[in-house]
CSV table of C-alpha atoms in Angstrom, one decimal:
chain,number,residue,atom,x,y,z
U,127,UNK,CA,21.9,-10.8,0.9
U,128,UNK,CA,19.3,-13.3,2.9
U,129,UNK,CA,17.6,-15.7,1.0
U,130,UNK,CA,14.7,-16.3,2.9
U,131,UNK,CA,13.9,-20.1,1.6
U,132,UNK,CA,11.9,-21.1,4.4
U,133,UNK,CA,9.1,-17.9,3.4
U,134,UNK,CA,9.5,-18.7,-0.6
U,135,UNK,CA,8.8,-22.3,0.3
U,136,UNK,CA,5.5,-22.1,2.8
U,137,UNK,CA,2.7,-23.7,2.2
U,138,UNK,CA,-0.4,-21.7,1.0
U,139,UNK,CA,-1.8,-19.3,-1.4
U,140,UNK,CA,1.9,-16.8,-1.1
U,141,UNK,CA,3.3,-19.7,-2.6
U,142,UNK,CA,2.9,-18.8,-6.3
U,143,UNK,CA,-0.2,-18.9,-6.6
U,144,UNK,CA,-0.3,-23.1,-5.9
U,145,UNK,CA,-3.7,-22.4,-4.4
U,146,UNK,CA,-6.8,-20.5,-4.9
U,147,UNK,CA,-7.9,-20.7,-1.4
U,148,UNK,CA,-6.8,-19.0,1.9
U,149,UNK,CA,-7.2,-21.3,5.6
U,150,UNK,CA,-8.9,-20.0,8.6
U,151,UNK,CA,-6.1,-18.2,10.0
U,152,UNK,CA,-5.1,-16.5,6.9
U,153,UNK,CA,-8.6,-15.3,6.4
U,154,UNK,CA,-8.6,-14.1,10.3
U,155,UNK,CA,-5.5,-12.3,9.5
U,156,UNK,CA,-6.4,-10.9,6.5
U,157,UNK,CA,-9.2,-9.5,8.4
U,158,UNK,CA,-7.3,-8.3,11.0
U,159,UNK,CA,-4.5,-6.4,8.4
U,160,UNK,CA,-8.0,-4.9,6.9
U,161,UNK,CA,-9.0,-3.5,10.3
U,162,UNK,CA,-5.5,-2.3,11.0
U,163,UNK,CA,-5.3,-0.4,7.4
U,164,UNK,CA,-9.0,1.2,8.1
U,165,UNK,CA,-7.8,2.0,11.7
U,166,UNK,CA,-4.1,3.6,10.9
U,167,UNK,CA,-6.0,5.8,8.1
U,168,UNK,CA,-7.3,8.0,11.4
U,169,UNK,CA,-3.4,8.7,12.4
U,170,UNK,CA,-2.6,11.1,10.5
U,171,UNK,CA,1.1,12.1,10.5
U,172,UNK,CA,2.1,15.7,9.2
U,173,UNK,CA,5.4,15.7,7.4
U,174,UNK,CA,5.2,18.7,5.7
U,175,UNK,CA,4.9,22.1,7.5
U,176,UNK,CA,1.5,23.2,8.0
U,177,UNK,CA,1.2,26.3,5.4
U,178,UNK,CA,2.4,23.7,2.9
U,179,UNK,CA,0.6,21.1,2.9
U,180,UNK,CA,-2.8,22.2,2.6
U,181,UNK,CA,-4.1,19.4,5.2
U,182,UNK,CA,-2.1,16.5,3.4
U,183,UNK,CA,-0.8,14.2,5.9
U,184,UNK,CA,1.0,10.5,5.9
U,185,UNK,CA,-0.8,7.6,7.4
U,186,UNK,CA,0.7,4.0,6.9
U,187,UNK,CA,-2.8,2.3,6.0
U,188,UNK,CA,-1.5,0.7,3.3
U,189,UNK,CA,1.3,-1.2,5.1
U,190,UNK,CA,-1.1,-4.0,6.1
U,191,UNK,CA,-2.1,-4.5,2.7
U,192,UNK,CA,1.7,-4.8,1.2
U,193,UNK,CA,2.3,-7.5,4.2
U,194,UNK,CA,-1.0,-9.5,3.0
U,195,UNK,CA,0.2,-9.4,-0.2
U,196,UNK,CA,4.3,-10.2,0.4
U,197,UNK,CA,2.0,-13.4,2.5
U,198,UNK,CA,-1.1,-14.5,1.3
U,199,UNK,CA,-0.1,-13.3,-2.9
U,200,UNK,CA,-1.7,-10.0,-4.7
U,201,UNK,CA,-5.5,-11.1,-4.5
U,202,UNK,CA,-5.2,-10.6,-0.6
U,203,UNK,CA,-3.2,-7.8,-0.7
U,204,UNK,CA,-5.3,-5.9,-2.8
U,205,UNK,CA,-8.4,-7.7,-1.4
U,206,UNK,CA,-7.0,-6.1,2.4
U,207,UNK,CA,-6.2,-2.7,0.9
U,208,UNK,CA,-9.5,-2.3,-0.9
U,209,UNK,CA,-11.7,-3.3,2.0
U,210,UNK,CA,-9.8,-0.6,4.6
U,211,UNK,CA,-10.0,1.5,1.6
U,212,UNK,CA,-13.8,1.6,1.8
U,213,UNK,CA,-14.2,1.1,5.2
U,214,UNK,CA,-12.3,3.8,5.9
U,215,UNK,CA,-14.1,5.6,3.3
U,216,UNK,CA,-17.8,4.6,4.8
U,217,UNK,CA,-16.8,6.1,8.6
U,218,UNK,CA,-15.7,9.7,7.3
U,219,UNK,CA,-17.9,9.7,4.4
U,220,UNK,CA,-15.3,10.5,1.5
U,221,UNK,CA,-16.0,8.3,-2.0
U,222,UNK,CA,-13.8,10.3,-4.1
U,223,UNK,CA,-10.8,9.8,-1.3
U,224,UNK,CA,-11.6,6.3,-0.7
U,225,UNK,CA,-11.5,6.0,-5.0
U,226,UNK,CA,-7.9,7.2,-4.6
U,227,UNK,CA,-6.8,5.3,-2.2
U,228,UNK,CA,-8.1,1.9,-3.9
U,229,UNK,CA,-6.0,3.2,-7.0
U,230,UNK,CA,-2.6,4.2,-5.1
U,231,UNK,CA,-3.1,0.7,-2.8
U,232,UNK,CA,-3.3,-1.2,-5.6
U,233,UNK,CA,-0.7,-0.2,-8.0
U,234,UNK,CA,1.6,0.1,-4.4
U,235,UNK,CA,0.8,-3.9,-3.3
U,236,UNK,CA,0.0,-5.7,-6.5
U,237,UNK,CA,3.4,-4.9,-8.8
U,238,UNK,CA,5.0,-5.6,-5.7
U,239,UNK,CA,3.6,-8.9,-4.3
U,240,UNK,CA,3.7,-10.3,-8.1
U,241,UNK,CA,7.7,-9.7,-7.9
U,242,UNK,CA,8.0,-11.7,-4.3
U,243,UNK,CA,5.4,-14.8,-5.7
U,244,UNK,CA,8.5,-17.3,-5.8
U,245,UNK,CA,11.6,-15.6,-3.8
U,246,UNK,CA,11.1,-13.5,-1.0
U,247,UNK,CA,15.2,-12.7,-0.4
U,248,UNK,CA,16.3,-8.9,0.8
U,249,UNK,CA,17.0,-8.2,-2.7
U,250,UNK,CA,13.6,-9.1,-4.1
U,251,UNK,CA,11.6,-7.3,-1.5
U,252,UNK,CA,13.7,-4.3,-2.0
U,253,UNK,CA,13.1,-4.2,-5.8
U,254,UNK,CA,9.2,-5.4,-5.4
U,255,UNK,CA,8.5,-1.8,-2.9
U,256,UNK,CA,10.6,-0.1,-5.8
U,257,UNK,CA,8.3,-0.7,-8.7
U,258,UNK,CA,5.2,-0.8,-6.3
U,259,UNK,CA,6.2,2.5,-5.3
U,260,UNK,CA,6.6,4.0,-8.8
U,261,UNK,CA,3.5,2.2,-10.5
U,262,UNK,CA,1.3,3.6,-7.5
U,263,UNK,CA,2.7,7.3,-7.9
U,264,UNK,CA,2.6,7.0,-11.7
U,265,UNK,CA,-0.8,6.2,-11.1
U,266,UNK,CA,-1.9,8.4,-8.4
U,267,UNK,CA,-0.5,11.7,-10.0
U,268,UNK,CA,-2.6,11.5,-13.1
U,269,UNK,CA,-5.9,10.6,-10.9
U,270,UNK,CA,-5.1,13.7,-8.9
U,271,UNK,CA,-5.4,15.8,-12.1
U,272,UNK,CA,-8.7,14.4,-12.6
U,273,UNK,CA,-10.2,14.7,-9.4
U,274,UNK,CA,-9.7,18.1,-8.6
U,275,UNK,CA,-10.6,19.5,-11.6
U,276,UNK,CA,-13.7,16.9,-12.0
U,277,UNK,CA,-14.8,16.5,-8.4
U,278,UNK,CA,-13.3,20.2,-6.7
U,279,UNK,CA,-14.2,22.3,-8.9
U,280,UNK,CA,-10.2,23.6,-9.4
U,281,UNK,CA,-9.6,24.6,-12.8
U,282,UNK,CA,-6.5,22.0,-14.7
U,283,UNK,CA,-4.2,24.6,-14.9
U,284,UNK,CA,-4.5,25.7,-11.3
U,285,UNK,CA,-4.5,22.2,-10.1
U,286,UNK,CA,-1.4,21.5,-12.3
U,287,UNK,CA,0.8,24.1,-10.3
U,288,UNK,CA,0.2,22.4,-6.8
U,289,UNK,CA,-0.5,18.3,-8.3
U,290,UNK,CA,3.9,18.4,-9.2
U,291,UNK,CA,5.3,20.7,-6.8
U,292,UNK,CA,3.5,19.9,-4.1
U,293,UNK,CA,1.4,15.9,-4.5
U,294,UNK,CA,4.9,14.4,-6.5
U,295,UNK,CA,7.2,14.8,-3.7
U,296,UNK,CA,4.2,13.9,-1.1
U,297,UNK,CA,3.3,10.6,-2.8
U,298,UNK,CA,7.0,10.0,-3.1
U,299,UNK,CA,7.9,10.6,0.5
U,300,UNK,CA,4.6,8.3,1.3
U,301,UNK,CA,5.5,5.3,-0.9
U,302,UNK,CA,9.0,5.6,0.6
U,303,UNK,CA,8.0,5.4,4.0
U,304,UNK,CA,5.1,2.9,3.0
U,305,UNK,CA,8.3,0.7,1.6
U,306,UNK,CA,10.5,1.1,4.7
U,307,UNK,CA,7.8,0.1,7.3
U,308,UNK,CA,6.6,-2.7,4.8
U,309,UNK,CA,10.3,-4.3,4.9
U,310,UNK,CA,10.8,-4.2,8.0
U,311,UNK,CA,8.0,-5.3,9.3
U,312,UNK,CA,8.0,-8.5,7.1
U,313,UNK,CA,11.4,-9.5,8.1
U,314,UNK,CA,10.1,-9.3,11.2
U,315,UNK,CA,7.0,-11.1,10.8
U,316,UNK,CA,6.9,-13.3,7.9
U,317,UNK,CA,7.2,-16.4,10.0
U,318,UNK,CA,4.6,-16.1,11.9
U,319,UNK,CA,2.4,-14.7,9.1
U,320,UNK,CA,3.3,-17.8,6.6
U,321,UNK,CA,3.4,-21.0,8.9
């Protein structure tokens, strides 16, 4: 597989953490990946049939956030995803969905861009969106069986029979496609992102 040296080795913050501070263009980027994430949270892509899924539909908001954080390091991935987060959140008026996004964005980008702090190679990225993925459903699944009971008003034991059968395979499929656009999309672009 690719060793991408030239990304491991770039100057700034991505570089394990040698620096606490981001320049002016990785700022402007940074804000840039946080207006992206807010904006791609209103394109909502249905990928499960329509009697099924109860109005649950893919977006890929928190793509921008995983590429900050392959980049820039975990602080500004998880800074990006949390700021679309809420200001996604603050235009439809949701808390308790912009609360659960912050929790599956984080444990998605932050396992993840801790893996790829020193080596960026094919192999690395591939086992980084692996564990992102599986903390951030590991995490999301329980949260679901507290909201809906908590902030719904749907009793546990009726939220249990649709939070497996139906939000496991969901989140999975998400993650997964989260991963796929998150690889290639830094292949593509982490030389421009980390000069």
């Amino acid at each position: 597989m690719e060793n991408d040296k030239s990304a491991g080795k770039s100057a700034g913050p991505q570089s394990a953490g040698r620096q606490t501070r981001w320049s002016a263009r990785q700022l402007a980027i940074m804000a840039i990946f946080i207006a992206l994430g807010a904006l791609f949270g209103f394109i909502p892509i249905p990928i499960f049939p329509p009697a099924a899924s109860f109005g649950i539909t893919y977006d890929p908001a928190n793509v921008p956030a995983m590429l900050g954080g392959f980049a820039y390091g975990a602080g500004a991935g998880s800074i990006i995803g949390i700021l679309s987060a809420v200001v996604h959140g603050l235009l439809v008026g949701d808390i308790v969905g912009t609360c659960m996004n912050i929790v599956a964005v984080v444990g998605f980008v932050v396992p993840a861009a801790l893996i790829c702090r020193k080596s960026r190679s094919n192999v690395r990225l591939i086992v980084a969106l692996v564990v992102g993925s599986l903390v951030s459903v590991a995490l999301i699944i329980p949260a679901n069986l507290i909201v809906w009971p908590n902030f719904y008003g749907i009793p546990f034991d009726v939220t249990l029979t649709f939070v497996v059968p139906l939000m496991l395979p969901f989140n999975l499929l998400k993650v997964l496609l989260n991963s796929i656009l998150s690889f290639i999309l830094y292949k593509s672009l982490h030389k421009l992102l980390e000069r």
